[in-house]
Amino acid sequence: MTSHSTALSRSPEPPRKRPYSVLPGFRFTLGYTLLYMSLIVLIPLSAIVLKSSELSWNKFWNTVLDERVIAAYRISFIVSFAAGLLNVGFGLIVAWVLVRYSFPGKRWIDGLIDLPFALPTAVAGIALTSIYAENGWVGQLLYPLGIHSAYSLLGIMIALTFIGFPFVVRTVQPVLEQWGTEVEEAAATLGAKRRSVFMKIILPELVPPLLTGFALAFARGIGEYGSVVFISGNMPYKTEIAPLLIMTKLEQYDYAAATAIALILLVISFILLFLINLIQWRMSARTFS
């Protein structure tokens, strides 16, 4: 009797059921993900590397280290970085107003935030140029003050700020909507000032989404062409951006040189975005630890 009970106690446990999931299994979804990433991302990017390999090493470095190319790189990265920082400030304010306050026309303003996503970039460039040119609605007020709002670096920044603004608002807005006001009210009852509450309680929670919005706006600005080409003036060494220089090479049927410039632009962009994501990951890990 004892041996029988011992045998029953040692009998293997029934296999546990896997948790139910409405999506297919891991192998199928992983295979689909790898296939999608290969067709949409990896293969097109590898084509850039293969096409630029048609150049010899000397020709490749002479192309990407040309003074005009370096000037275009510098303009693209510096202005995109500045526009991203500007979007972080204004995007945070707009997201805060849309979440924390109620006012007439709030839904209309919230819908207008996504307009740069739907508007063709060429249309945006023409509209911005007509407004900020010397004879435009805004330009005619700025030019007498010595502020050249078109055909200058400022014009490029205006265009990049316009197309990158929604990225910051749409990444910060959901975080603010989930963030309750109980902690702020508790800090206020304990005597904390508004500035201290914002800097020590609210801002640390908003840094990761702000970095995400900045990275998206910065990446969009580096590769932006349609909205910038009209308002920049396209002056070499002054307002010529790297995407425009790539298009110029393509129009000259110099495909190898165009892909070489694009390859360097891709590598630098990847490194900068990787560093931004690394900072964001560390800050998020520090917040949840």
Short mmCIF file of C-alpha atoms in Angstrom, two decimals:
data_model
loop_
_atom_site.label_atom_id
_atom_site.label_comp_id
_atom_site.label_asym_id
_atom_site.label_seq_id
_atom_site.Cartn_x
_atom_site.Cartn_y
_atom_site.Cartn_z
CA MET A 1 0.00 0.00 0.00
CA THR A 2 2.90 2.27 0.87
CA SER A 3 4.76 1.55 -2.35
CA HIS A 4 1.63 2.24 -4.37
CA SER A 5 1.12 5.63 -2.71
CA THR A 6 4.82 6.45 -3.22
CA ALA A 7 4.55 5.64 -6.92
CA LEU A 8 1.53 7.86 -7.24
CA SER A 9 3.30 10.69 -5.47
CA ARG A 10 6.23 10.42 -7.89
CA SER A 11 4.06 10.38 -11.01
CA PRO A 12 4.96 13.18 -13.45
CA GLU A 13 2.91 16.33 -13.29
CA PRO A 14 0.61 17.06 -16.20
CA PRO A 15 2.10 19.51 -18.70
CA ARG A 16 1.16 23.10 -18.11
CA LYS A 17 -0.86 24.82 -20.75
CA ARG A 18 0.78 27.70 -22.52
CA PRO A 19 -0.86 31.06 -21.95
CA TYR A 20 -3.41 31.85 -24.60
CA SER A 21 -2.39 34.45 -27.17
CA VAL A 22 -4.43 35.92 -29.97
CA LEU A 23 -1.26 36.26 -32.08
CA PRO A 24 0.55 33.34 -33.76
CA GLY A 25 3.47 31.58 -32.13
CA PHE A 26 6.92 32.98 -31.48
CA ARG A 27 8.60 31.25 -34.43
CA PHE A 28 6.08 32.53 -36.95
CA THR A 29 6.11 36.11 -35.68
CA LEU A 30 9.91 36.15 -35.41
CA GLY A 31 10.25 34.84 -38.96
CA TYR A 32 7.80 37.41 -40.25
CA THR A 33 9.66 40.16 -38.38
CA LEU A 34 13.02 39.14 -39.82
CA LEU A 35 11.56 38.85 -43.33
CA TYR A 36 9.91 42.26 -43.08
CA MET A 37 13.04 43.92 -41.70
CA SER A 38 15.16 42.32 -44.42
CA LEU A 39 12.93 43.39 -47.30
CA ILE A 40 12.14 46.87 -46.06
CA VAL A 41 15.31 47.90 -44.19
CA LEU A 42 18.35 45.65 -44.50
CA ILE A 43 18.31 44.92 -48.23
CA PRO A 44 17.81 48.57 -49.32
CA LEU A 45 20.57 49.70 -46.94
CA SER A 46 22.91 46.99 -48.14
CA ALA A 47 22.28 48.19 -51.70
CA ILE A 48 23.77 51.54 -50.70
CA VAL A 49 26.91 49.80 -49.49
CA LEU A 50 27.19 47.67 -52.63
CA LYS A 51 26.67 50.61 -54.97
CA SER A 52 29.23 52.79 -53.18
CA SER A 53 31.74 49.91 -53.34
CA GLU A 54 32.04 50.55 -57.08
CA LEU A 55 34.31 53.46 -56.17
CA SER A 56 37.93 52.86 -55.30
CA TRP A 57 39.07 53.81 -51.81
CA ASN A 58 40.77 56.97 -53.05
CA LYS A 59 37.73 58.00 -55.07
CA PHE A 60 35.42 57.20 -52.16
CA TRP A 61 37.32 59.30 -49.63
CA ASN A 62 37.85 62.12 -52.10
CA THR A 63 34.10 62.20 -52.62
CA VAL A 64 32.95 62.14 -49.00
CA LEU A 65 35.75 64.43 -47.75
CA ASP A 66 35.17 67.10 -50.35
CA GLU A 67 34.79 70.56 -48.79
CA ARG A 68 31.35 71.02 -50.28
CA VAL A 69 30.18 67.65 -48.97
CA ILE A 70 31.54 68.29 -45.48
CA ALA A 71 29.84 71.69 -45.44
CA ALA A 72 26.55 70.03 -46.41
CA TYR A 73 26.98 67.44 -43.63
CA ARG A 74 27.69 70.16 -41.10
CA ILE A 75 24.64 72.19 -42.08
CA SER A 76 22.35 69.15 -42.02
CA PHE A 77 23.43 67.88 -38.61
CA ILE A 78 23.77 71.22 -36.81
CA VAL A 79 20.46 72.65 -38.03
CA SER A 80 18.64 69.34 -37.42
CA PHE A 81 20.04 69.22 -33.90
CA ALA A 82 19.02 72.81 -33.19
CA ALA A 83 15.53 72.25 -34.62
CA GLY A 84 15.17 69.11 -32.49
CA LEU A 85 16.04 71.04 -29.33
CA LEU A 86 13.59 73.77 -30.29
CA ASN A 87 10.88 71.17 -30.83
CA VAL A 88 11.55 69.66 -27.42
CA GLY A 89 10.81 72.98 -25.71
CA PHE A 90 7.76 73.96 -27.72
CA GLY A 91 6.47 70.39 -27.98
CA LEU A 92 6.52 69.99 -24.20
CA ILE A 93 4.56 73.22 -23.73
CA VAL A 94 1.96 72.30 -26.34
CA ALA A 95 1.54 68.75 -24.99
CA TRP A 96 1.15 70.14 -21.46
CA VAL A 97 -1.54 72.60 -22.55
CA LEU A 98 -3.46 69.95 -24.50
CA VAL A 99 -3.47 67.54 -21.56
CA ARG A 100 -3.84 69.77 -18.51
CA TYR A 101 -6.25 72.46 -19.75
CA SER A 102 -9.67 72.60 -21.37
CA PHE A 103 -10.52 75.42 -23.73
CA PRO A 104 -12.68 76.03 -26.82
CA GLY A 105 -11.19 74.57 -30.00
CA LYS A 106 -8.95 72.13 -28.15
CA ARG A 107 -9.83 69.21 -30.45
CA TRP A 108 -9.13 71.30 -33.55
CA ILE A 109 -5.70 72.28 -32.27
CA ASP A 110 -5.00 68.68 -31.30
CA GLY A 111 -5.87 67.59 -34.83
CA LEU A 112 -3.69 70.28 -36.41
CA ILE A 113 -0.65 68.85 -34.64
CA ASP A 114 -0.60 65.95 -37.10
CA LEU A 115 -0.88 68.18 -40.17
CA PRO A 116 2.87 67.99 -41.00
CA PHE A 117 2.51 64.19 -41.15
CA ALA A 118 -0.20 64.34 -43.82
CA LEU A 119 0.99 67.39 -45.74
CA PRO A 120 3.33 66.63 -48.68
CA THR A 121 6.77 67.99 -47.93
CA ALA A 122 6.93 69.95 -51.18
CA VAL A 123 3.65 71.68 -50.33
CA ALA A 124 5.01 72.50 -46.88
CA GLY A 125 8.17 73.95 -48.38
CA ILE A 126 6.27 76.15 -50.82
CA ALA A 127 3.91 77.36 -48.10
CA LEU A 128 6.72 78.17 -45.68
CA THR A 129 8.68 79.98 -48.38
CA SER A 130 5.70 82.12 -49.35
CA ILE A 131 5.14 83.07 -45.72
CA TYR A 132 8.73 83.67 -44.60
CA ALA A 133 10.15 85.16 -47.80
CA GLU A 134 10.98 88.87 -47.88
CA ASN A 135 7.57 89.75 -49.33
CA GLY A 136 5.66 87.14 -47.26
CA TRP A 137 3.26 87.72 -44.39
CA VAL A 138 5.88 87.08 -41.72
CA GLY A 139 8.99 87.82 -43.75
CA GLN A 140 8.01 91.40 -44.45
CA LEU A 141 8.05 91.99 -40.70
CA LEU A 142 11.34 90.19 -40.03
CA TYR A 143 13.51 91.38 -42.93
CA PRO A 144 13.43 95.08 -41.89
CA LEU A 145 14.80 93.92 -38.51
CA GLY A 146 17.71 92.18 -40.23
CA ILE A 147 16.27 88.70 -39.69
CA HIS A 148 16.48 86.70 -42.92
CA SER A 149 13.79 84.09 -42.35
CA ALA A 150 14.15 82.54 -45.81
CA TYR A 151 17.09 81.43 -47.95
CA SER A 152 19.23 81.12 -44.84
CA LEU A 153 20.03 78.71 -42.03
CA LEU A 154 17.11 80.16 -40.13
CA GLY A 155 14.81 79.19 -42.99
CA ILE A 156 16.10 75.62 -42.86
CA MET A 157 15.48 75.53 -39.10
CA ILE A 158 11.93 76.80 -39.60
CA ALA A 159 11.20 74.00 -42.08
CA LEU A 160 12.76 71.30 -39.88
CA THR A 161 10.92 72.60 -36.83
CA PHE A 162 7.65 72.42 -38.74
CA ILE A 163 8.07 68.82 -39.88
CA GLY A 164 9.56 67.56 -36.58
CA PHE A 165 7.19 69.25 -34.14
CA PRO A 166 4.51 66.48 -34.07
CA PHE A 167 7.05 63.83 -33.05
CA VAL A 168 7.72 65.50 -29.70
CA VAL A 169 4.08 66.29 -28.95
CA ARG A 170 2.84 62.78 -29.74
CA THR A 171 5.52 61.10 -27.61
CA VAL A 172 5.07 63.35 -24.57
CA GLN A 173 1.27 63.64 -24.67
CA PRO A 174 0.45 59.99 -23.74
CA VAL A 175 2.85 60.12 -20.78
CA LEU A 176 1.21 63.27 -19.46
CA GLU A 177 -2.24 61.72 -19.90
CA GLN A 178 -1.24 58.72 -17.76
CA TRP A 179 0.53 60.86 -15.19
CA GLY A 180 -1.86 61.73 -12.39
CA THR A 181 -1.83 64.90 -10.36
CA GLU A 182 -1.89 63.21 -6.95
CA VAL A 183 1.89 63.37 -6.48
CA GLU A 184 1.98 67.02 -7.48
CA GLU A 185 -0.85 67.85 -5.08
CA ALA A 186 0.87 65.97 -2.28
CA ALA A 187 4.12 67.85 -2.90
CA ALA A 188 2.25 71.15 -2.95
CA THR A 189 0.58 70.39 0.39
CA LEU A 190 4.02 69.69 1.87
CA GLY A 191 5.16 73.17 0.87
CA ALA A 192 7.01 72.45 -2.38
CA LYS A 193 7.08 75.28 -4.88
CA ARG A 194 5.85 74.87 -8.43
CA ARG A 195 9.33 75.01 -9.88
CA SER A 196 10.58 72.33 -7.50
CA VAL A 197 7.60 70.10 -8.28
CA PHE A 198 8.22 70.40 -11.99
CA MET A 199 12.00 69.96 -11.87
CA LYS A 200 12.13 67.12 -9.33
CA ILE A 201 8.89 65.22 -9.92
CA ILE A 202 7.47 65.85 -13.38
CA LEU A 203 10.55 66.47 -15.52
CA PRO A 204 12.37 63.19 -14.62
CA GLU A 205 9.34 61.26 -15.86
CA LEU A 206 9.24 63.24 -19.08
CA VAL A 207 12.92 62.94 -20.00
CA PRO A 208 12.63 59.51 -21.74
CA PRO A 209 9.70 60.54 -24.00
CA LEU A 210 11.39 63.88 -24.66
CA LEU A 211 14.53 62.07 -25.78
CA THR A 212 12.43 59.80 -27.99
CA GLY A 213 10.69 62.77 -29.58
CA PHE A 214 14.00 64.55 -30.05
CA ALA A 215 15.55 61.49 -31.70
CA LEU A 216 12.61 61.13 -34.10
CA ALA A 217 12.60 64.83 -34.99
CA PHE A 218 16.38 64.85 -35.37
CA ALA A 219 16.36 61.80 -37.63
CA ARG A 220 13.55 63.23 -39.74
CA GLY A 221 15.42 66.51 -40.08
CA ILE A 222 18.64 64.91 -41.27
CA GLY A 223 16.95 63.23 -44.20
CA GLU A 224 14.40 65.95 -44.99
CA TYR A 225 14.49 67.26 -48.55
CA GLY A 226 11.13 68.45 -49.89
CA SER A 227 10.29 71.10 -47.31
CA VAL A 228 13.86 72.43 -47.11
CA VAL A 229 14.82 72.71 -50.77
CA PHE A 230 12.47 75.63 -51.39
CA ILE A 231 13.20 77.75 -48.33
CA SER A 232 16.95 77.13 -48.03
CA GLY A 233 18.14 78.84 -51.19
CA ASN A 234 20.48 75.89 -51.92
CA MET A 235 23.68 77.94 -51.78
CA PRO A 236 26.80 75.72 -51.60
CA TYR A 237 28.79 76.06 -48.37
CA LYS A 238 25.98 78.20 -46.88
CA THR A 239 22.53 76.63 -47.10
CA GLU A 240 23.06 73.44 -49.09
CA ILE A 241 22.00 70.33 -47.17
CA ALA A 242 23.31 66.80 -47.65
CA PRO A 243 20.09 65.31 -49.15
CA LEU A 244 20.12 68.06 -51.79
CA LEU A 245 23.72 67.24 -52.65
CA ILE A 246 22.74 63.59 -53.05
CA MET A 247 19.95 64.57 -55.43
CA THR A 248 22.39 66.72 -57.38
CA LYS A 249 24.70 63.73 -57.84
CA LEU A 250 21.78 61.60 -58.96
CA GLU A 251 20.74 64.19 -61.54
CA GLN A 252 24.29 64.06 -62.85
CA TYR A 253 24.02 60.24 -63.11
CA ASP A 254 26.86 59.91 -60.61
CA TYR A 255 25.14 57.14 -58.67
CA ALA A 256 28.27 55.84 -56.96
CA ALA A 257 29.14 59.26 -55.53
CA ALA A 258 25.53 59.78 -54.41
CA THR A 259 25.46 56.46 -52.57
CA ALA A 260 28.87 57.21 -51.01
CA ILE A 261 27.54 60.47 -49.56
CA ALA A 262 24.38 58.69 -48.45
CA LEU A 263 26.43 55.94 -46.79
CA ILE A 264 28.38 58.39 -44.62
CA LEU A 265 25.15 60.19 -43.77
CA LEU A 266 23.61 56.85 -42.78
CA VAL A 267 26.54 55.81 -40.59
CA ILE A 268 26.74 59.13 -38.73
CA SER A 269 22.96 59.18 -38.23
CA PHE A 270 23.01 55.62 -36.89
CA ILE A 271 25.78 56.42 -34.41
CA LEU A 272 24.03 59.55 -33.12
CA LEU A 273 20.67 57.79 -32.79
CA PHE A 274 22.34 54.87 -31.03
CA LEU A 275 23.91 57.24 -28.49
CA ILE A 276 20.56 58.99 -27.92
CA ASN A 277 18.78 55.66 -27.41
CA LEU A 278 21.57 54.53 -25.07
CA ILE A 279 21.10 57.63 -22.93
CA GLN A 280 17.34 57.11 -22.95
CA TRP A 281 17.71 53.45 -21.92
CA ARG A 282 20.00 54.31 -19.02
CA MET A 283 17.71 57.06 -17.78
CA SER A 284 14.69 54.75 -18.01
CA ALA A 285 16.53 52.00 -16.13
CA ARG A 286 17.55 54.49 -13.45
CA THR A 287 13.95 55.69 -13.13
CA PHE A 288 12.48 52.19 -12.64
CA SER A 289 15.31 50.94 -10.40
#
